[in-house]
XYZ file of C-alpha atoms in Angstrom:
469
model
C 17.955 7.693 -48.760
C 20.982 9.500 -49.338
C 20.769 13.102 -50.208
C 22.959 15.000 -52.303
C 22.657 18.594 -52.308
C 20.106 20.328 -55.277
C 20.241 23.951 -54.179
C 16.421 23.496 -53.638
C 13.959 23.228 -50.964
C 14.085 20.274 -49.446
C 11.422 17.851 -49.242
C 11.769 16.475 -45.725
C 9.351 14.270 -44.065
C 7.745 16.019 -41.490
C 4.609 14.107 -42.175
C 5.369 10.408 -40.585
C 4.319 10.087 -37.612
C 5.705 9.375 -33.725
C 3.831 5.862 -33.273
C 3.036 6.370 -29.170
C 1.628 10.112 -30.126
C -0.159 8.818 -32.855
C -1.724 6.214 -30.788
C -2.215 8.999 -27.710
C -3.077 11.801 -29.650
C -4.764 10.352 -32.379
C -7.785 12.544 -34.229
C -10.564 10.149 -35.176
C -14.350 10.366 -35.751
C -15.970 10.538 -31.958
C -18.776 7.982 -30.773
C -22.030 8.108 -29.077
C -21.522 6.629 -26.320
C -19.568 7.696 -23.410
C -16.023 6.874 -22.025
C -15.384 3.408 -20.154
C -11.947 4.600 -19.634
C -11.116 8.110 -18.777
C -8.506 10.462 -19.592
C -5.704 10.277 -16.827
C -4.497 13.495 -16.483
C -1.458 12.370 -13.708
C 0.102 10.196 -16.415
C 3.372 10.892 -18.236
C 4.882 9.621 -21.318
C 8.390 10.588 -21.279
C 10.585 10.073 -25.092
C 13.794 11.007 -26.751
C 14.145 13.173 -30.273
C 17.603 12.773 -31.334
C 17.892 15.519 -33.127
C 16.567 19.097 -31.662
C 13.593 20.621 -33.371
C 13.309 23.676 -35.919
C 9.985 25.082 -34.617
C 6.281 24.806 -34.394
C 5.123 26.841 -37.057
C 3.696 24.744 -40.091
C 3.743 26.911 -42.797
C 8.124 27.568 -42.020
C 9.189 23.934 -40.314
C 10.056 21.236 -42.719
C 11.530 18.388 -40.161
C 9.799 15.131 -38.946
C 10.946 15.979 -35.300
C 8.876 19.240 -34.871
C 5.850 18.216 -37.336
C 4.866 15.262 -34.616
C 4.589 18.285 -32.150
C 2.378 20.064 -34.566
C 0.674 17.314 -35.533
C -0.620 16.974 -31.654
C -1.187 20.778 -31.065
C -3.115 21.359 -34.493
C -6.036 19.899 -36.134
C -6.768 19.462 -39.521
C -9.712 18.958 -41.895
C -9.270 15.538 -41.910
C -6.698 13.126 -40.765
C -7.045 9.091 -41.219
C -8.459 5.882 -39.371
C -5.098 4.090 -37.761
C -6.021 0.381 -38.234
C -7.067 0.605 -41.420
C -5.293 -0.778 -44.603
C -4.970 0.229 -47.086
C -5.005 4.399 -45.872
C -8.301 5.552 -45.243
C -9.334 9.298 -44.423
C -11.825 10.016 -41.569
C -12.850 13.590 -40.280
C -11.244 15.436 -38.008
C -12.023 18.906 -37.177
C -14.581 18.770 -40.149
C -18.101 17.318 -40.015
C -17.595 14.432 -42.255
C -15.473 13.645 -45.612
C -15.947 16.690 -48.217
C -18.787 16.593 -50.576
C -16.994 16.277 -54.017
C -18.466 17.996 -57.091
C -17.365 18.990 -60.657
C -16.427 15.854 -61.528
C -13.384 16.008 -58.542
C -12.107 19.528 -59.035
C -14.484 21.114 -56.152
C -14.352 19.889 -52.082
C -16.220 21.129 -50.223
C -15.984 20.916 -46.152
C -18.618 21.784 -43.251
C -16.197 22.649 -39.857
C -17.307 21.342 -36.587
C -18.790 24.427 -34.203
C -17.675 24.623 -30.963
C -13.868 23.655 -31.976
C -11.907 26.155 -29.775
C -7.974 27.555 -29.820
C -6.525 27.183 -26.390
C -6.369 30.696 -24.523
C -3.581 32.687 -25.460
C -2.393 36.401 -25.217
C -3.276 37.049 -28.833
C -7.105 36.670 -28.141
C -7.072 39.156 -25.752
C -8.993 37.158 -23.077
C -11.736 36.206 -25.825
C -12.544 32.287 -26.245
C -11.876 31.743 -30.041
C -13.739 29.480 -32.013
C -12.099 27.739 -34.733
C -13.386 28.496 -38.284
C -13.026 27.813 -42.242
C -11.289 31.183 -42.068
C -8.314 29.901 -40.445
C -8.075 26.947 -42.797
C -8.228 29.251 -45.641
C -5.580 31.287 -44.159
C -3.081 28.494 -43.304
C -3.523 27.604 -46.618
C -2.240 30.768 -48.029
C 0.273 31.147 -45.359
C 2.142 28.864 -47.561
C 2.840 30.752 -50.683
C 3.953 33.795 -48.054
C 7.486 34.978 -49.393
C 8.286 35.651 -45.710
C 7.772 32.118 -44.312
C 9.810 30.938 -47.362
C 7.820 27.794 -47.120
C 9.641 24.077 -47.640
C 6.261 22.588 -47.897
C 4.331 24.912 -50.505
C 5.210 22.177 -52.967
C 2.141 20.137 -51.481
C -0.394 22.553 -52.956
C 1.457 24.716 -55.577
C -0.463 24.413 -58.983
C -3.879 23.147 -57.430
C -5.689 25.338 -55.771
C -7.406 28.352 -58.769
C -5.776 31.594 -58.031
C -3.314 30.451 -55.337
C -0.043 30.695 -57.257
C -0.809 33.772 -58.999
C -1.307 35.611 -55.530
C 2.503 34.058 -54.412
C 3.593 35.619 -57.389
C 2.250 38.698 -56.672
C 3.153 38.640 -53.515
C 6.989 38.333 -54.999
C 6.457 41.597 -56.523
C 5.097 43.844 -53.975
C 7.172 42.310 -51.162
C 4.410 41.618 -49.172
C 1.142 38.591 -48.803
C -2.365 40.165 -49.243
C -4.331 38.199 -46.668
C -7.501 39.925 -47.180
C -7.233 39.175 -50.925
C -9.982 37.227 -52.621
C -8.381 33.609 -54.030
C -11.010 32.240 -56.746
C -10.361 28.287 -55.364
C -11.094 29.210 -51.744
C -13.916 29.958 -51.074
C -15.900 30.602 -47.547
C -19.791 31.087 -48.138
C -20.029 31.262 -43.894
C -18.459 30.678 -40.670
C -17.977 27.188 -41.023
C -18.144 26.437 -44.751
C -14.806 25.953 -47.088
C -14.775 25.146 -50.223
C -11.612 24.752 -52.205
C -11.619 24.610 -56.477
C -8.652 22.579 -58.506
C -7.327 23.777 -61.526
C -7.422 20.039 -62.389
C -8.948 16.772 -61.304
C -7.091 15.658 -58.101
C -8.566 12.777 -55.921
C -6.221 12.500 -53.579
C -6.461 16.230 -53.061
C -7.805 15.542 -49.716
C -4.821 13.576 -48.300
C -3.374 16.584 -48.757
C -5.515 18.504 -46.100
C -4.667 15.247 -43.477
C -0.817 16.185 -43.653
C -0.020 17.288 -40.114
C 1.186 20.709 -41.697
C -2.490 21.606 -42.809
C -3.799 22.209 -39.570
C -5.269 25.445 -39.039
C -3.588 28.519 -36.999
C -5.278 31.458 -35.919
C -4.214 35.178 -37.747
C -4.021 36.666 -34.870
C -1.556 34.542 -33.454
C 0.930 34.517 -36.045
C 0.496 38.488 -36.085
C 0.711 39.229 -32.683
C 4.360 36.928 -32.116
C 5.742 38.236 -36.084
C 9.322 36.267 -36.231
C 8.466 33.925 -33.121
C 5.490 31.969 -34.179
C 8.125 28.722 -34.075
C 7.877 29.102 -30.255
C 4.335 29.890 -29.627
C 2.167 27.435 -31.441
C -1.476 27.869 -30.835
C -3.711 25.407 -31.810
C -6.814 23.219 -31.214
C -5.840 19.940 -30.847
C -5.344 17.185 -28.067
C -2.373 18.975 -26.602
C -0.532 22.555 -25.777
C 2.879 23.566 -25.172
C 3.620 23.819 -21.579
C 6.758 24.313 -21.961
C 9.610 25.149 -23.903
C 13.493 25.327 -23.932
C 14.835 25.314 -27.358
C 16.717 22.120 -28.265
C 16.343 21.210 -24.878
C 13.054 20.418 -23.752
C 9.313 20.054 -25.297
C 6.686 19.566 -22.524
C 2.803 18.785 -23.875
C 0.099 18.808 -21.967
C -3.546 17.165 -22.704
C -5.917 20.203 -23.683
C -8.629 20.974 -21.026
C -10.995 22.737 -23.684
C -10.387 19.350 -25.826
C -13.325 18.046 -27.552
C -14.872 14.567 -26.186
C -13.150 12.276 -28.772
C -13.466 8.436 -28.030
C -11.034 5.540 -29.178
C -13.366 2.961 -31.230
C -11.654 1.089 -34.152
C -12.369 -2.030 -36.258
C -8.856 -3.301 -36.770
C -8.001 -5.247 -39.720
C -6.317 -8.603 -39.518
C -2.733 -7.801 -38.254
C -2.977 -9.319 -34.434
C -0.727 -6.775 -33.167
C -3.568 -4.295 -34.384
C -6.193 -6.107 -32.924
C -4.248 -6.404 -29.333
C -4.076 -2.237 -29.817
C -7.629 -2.273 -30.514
C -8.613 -4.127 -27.426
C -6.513 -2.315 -24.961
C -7.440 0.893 -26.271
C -11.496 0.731 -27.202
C -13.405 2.937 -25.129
C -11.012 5.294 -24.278
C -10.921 9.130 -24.033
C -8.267 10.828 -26.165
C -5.678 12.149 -25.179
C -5.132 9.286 -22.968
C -2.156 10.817 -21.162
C -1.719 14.376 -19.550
C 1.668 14.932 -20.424
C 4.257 14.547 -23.022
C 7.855 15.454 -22.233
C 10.375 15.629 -24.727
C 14.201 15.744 -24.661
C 16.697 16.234 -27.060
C 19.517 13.454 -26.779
C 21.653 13.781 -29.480
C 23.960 10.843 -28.019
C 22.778 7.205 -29.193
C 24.391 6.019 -25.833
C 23.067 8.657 -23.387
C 19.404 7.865 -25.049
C 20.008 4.634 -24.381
C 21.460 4.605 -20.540
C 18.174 6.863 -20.366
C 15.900 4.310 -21.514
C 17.637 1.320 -19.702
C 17.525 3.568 -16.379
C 14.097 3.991 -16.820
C 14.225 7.740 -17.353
C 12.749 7.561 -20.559
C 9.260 5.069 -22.009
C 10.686 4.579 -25.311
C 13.482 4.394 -27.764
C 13.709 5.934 -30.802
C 15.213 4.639 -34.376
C 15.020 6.514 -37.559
C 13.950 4.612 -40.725
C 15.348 5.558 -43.732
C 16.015 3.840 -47.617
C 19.042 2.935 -49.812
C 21.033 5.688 -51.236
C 21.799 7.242 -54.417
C 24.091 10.332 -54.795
C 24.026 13.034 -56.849
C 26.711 15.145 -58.719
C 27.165 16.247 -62.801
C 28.718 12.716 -63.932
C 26.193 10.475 -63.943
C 28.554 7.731 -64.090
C 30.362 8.851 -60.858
C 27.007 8.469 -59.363
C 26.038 5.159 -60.495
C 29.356 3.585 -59.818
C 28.834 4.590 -56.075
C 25.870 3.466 -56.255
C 26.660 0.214 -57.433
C 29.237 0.005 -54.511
C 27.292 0.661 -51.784
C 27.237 -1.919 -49.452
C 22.904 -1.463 -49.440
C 22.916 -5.706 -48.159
C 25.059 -4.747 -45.240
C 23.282 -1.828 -43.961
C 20.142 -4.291 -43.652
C 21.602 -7.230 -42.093
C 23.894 -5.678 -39.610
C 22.884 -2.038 -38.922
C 18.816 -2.763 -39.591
C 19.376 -6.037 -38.151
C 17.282 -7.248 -40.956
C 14.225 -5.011 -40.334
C 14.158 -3.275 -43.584
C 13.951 -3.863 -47.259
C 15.866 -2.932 -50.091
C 14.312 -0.153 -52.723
C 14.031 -1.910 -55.869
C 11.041 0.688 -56.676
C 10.980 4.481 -56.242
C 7.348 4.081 -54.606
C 7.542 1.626 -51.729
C 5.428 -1.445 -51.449
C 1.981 -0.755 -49.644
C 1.604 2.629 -51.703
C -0.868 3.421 -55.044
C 1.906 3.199 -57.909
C 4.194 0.436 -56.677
C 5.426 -2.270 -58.927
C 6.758 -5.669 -57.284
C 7.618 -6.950 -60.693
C 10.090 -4.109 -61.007
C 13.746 -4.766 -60.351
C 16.325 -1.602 -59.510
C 18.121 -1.477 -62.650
C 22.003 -1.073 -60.440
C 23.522 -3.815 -58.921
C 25.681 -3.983 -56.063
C 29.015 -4.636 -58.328
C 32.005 -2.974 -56.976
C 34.330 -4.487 -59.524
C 32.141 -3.224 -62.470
C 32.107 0.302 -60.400
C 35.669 0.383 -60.296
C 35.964 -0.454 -64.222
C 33.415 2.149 -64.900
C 35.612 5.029 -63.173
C 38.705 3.495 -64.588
C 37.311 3.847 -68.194
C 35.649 7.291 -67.466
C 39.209 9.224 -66.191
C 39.046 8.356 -62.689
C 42.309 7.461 -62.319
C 43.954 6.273 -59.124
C 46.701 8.282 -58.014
C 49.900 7.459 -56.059
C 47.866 7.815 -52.421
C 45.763 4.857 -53.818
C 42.503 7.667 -53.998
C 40.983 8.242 -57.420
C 41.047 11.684 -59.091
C 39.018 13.946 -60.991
C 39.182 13.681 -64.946
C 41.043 16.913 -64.465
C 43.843 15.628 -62.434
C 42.273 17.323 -59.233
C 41.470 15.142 -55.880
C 38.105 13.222 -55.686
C 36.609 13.644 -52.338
C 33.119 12.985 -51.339
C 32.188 15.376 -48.197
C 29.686 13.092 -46.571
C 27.299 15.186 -43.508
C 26.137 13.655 -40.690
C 25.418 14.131 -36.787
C 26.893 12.442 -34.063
C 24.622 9.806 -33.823
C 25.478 8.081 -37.196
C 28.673 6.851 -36.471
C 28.151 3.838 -37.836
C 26.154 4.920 -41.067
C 29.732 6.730 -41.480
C 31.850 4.056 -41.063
C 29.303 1.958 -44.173
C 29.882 4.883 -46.189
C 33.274 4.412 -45.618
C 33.980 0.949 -46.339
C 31.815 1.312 -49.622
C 33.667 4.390 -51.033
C 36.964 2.819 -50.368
C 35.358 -0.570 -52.009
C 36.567 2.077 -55.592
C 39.181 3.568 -54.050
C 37.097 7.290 -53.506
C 38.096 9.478 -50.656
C 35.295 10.091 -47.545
C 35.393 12.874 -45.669
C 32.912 13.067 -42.561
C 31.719 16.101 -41.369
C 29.660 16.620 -38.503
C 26.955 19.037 -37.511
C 23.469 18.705 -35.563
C 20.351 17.889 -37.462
C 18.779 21.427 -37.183
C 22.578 23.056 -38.729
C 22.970 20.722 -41.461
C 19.352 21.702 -42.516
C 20.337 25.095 -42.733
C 23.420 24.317 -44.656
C 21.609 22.328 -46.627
C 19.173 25.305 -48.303
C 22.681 27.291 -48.662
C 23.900 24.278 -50.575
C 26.722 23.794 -48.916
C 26.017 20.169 -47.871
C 27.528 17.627 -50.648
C 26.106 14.807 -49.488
C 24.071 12.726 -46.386
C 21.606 10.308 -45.060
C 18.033 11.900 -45.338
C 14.595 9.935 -44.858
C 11.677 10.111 -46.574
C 8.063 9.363 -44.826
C 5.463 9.779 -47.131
C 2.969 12.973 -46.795
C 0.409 11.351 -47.946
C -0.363 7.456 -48.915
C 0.377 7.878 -52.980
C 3.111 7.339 -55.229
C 2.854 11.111 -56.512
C 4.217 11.958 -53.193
C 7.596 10.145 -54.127
């Protein structure tokens, strides 16, 4: 999609997923029997991000680039069975799907024992097991003033109690930890049990969202402003090492749990080829993960064609609407935007267009629905001419005021030709494009100090329902 600045948080996917770390790093329910394919600790996957990270921390990152690094150093409560179709949860780090009570408004969750955080200076030499303490505190982690928090939106007026303690916490200027929250509740070590304020079914995909996995209090205490740099987690992998914007290196956990690849795939043949290669095999299948940040499309590509790099990355995203005061400014460039284009030639057909907010595949989608703007330049340009927009002796419309129209459209480096579509469609009604570039990481931060007008944005669903849209 195309965002146009709110002056909110935005709500950026983080919560798609990297398809090879999926596949490598993958949390599914374990089997019985034993391994008939080792992990193979000498291999290396080596990929691209083209954009640099924000950070590691999941209670202050809001980016898709950093949340498949958390997703592979964290675990969560749950997290779901890749072959299946529709979406369909399995445990993760707890003992099986949560017992569900009071008609859907209480979960509760058993965590595995003998889940441990990989050794780190903040446990003071001490092995740490993982417990339904650290889930609860995550949790609340994310109504913390101090993290400022783009993705407390995902449990802000569910859990009982939670809210009210972020607004305290407003007040005072500081988070009570140690203060009781009526919805979370933890009878023992490795019992959590959370309580709605309403019904919520899909409460639970929630909790599968690679943000939700649990961090340890004494890490985030003992590295204050730096946790972004020093995640800490339990899952298949740890950072090895670290240059910032640079360089990510992963490396399979040694104190991983014995977790074996053993799916029924559906009917898709591509998913039953996955299923056969992979069946029997112990996860993390690969020792290390190393990550550079390419902003280039070219140098990416030289890397990949030079064998320096395993795969090559594209970033999906959805036909654009724009927003500003007029709301027939925005639907006359929306009607011009060249949406047929942008999947023939730069999608090369490999994408659909959005008739539906929800997309197909998703609880809430309607294929009878049709998208209610055309692509009709000429009625666009009648629409601004009857509105005030009047061309002026440059050939560029104007404001209604007599002041210059420009659109200030953001974007990095890589999106040259994402600018040049823009481009052609704004002139299509004679509008005025200015490009202005930045890397991904900067324009985010412009972005929450709304001063970003307008740019390309995607959206990857948290979790696998329309609400989420």
């Amino acid at each position: 999609m195309t965002r146009a600045s709110t002056c909110g948080a935005p709500r950026l996917a983080n919560a798609g997923r990297l398809l090879v770390l999926t596949l490598l790093c993958g949390a599914f329910a374990p089997t019985a029997w034993t391994a008939s394919h080792p992990q193979n600790p000498a291999k290396t996957l080596r990929v691209t991000f083209p954009v640099a990270e924000t950070g590691f921390d999941p209670a202050r990152t809001n980016d898709y680039y950093s949340g498949t690094v958390i997703e592979a150093i964290y675990d969560r409560l749950l997290t779901y069975d890749y072959l299946a179709r529709p979406a369909k949860l399995v445990p993760d780090a707890a003992e099986s799907l949560p017992q569900i009570t009071d008609n859907g408004k209480t979960y509760t969750f058993r965590v595995k024992k003998g889940i441990y955080f990989t050794p780190d200076p903040a446990f003071k030499g001490k092995k740490r097991e993982l417990t339904a303490e650290d889930y609860a505190y995550s949790i609340k982690r994310f109504f913390d003033p101090r993290n400022r928090s783009p993705y407390a939106f995902l449990f802000e007026g569910k859990i009982v109690g939670l809210d009210e303690l972020g607004v305290q916490a407003r007040k005072a200027g500081r988070f009570d930890y140690d203060a009781k929250v009526a919805g979370i509740e933890v009878p023992d070590r490795h019992t959590l049990r959370f309580h709605l304020k309403e019904i919520d079914y899909g409460f639970p995909h929630i909790l599968a969202f690679s943000l939700s996995g649990a961090v340890a209090r004494e890490v985030i205490e003992f590295y204050g402003e730096d946790t972004n740099a020093h995640p800490v987690g339990t899952g298949p992998y740890r950072l090895k090492q670290y240059t910032r914007s640079s360089k990510i290196v992963l490396e399979a956990n040694p104190g991983y749990r014995v977790k074996i690849w053993d799916f029924q795939p559906g009917d898709d043949p591509l998913d039953r080829e996955i299923a056969a290669q992979m069946k029997g095999k112990r996860l993390p299948a690969i020792g290390n993960i190393e990550i550079s940040i390419m902003e280039e499309t070219q140098s990416r590509w030289l890397a990949f064609e030079k064998g320096e790099t395993d795969m090559e990355y594209q970033l999906w995203d959805v036909a654009p609407t724009f927003m500003t005061a007029d709301g027939k400014l925005r639907r006359a460039i929306a009607m011009a935007y060249k949406t047929g284009e942008r999947i023939r030639i730069l999608r090369k057909g490999q994408a659909v267009r959005a008739e539906h907010p929800i997309p197909p595949g998703i609880a809430g989608y309607d294929p009878s629905y049709v998208n209610s703007i055309p692509y009709d330049p000429r009625t666009a340009n009648a629409l601004l001419d009857r509105f005030g927009y009047k061309k002026a002796a440059d050939g560029y419309r104007r404001m209604p005021d007599g002041k210059p129209l420009v659109i200030r459209f953001s974007s990095t480096e890589r999106d040259r030709q994402y600018d040049e579509l823009m481009k052609r469609s704004l002139d299509s009604i004679a509008i005025r494009l200015e490009i202005h570039k930045d890397r991904f990481p900067e324009l985010l931060k412009l972005e929450r100090r709304c001063r970003i007008m307008m740019r390309n944005a995607a959206w990857i669903a948290d979790y696998p329902d329309g609400d989420n849209f």
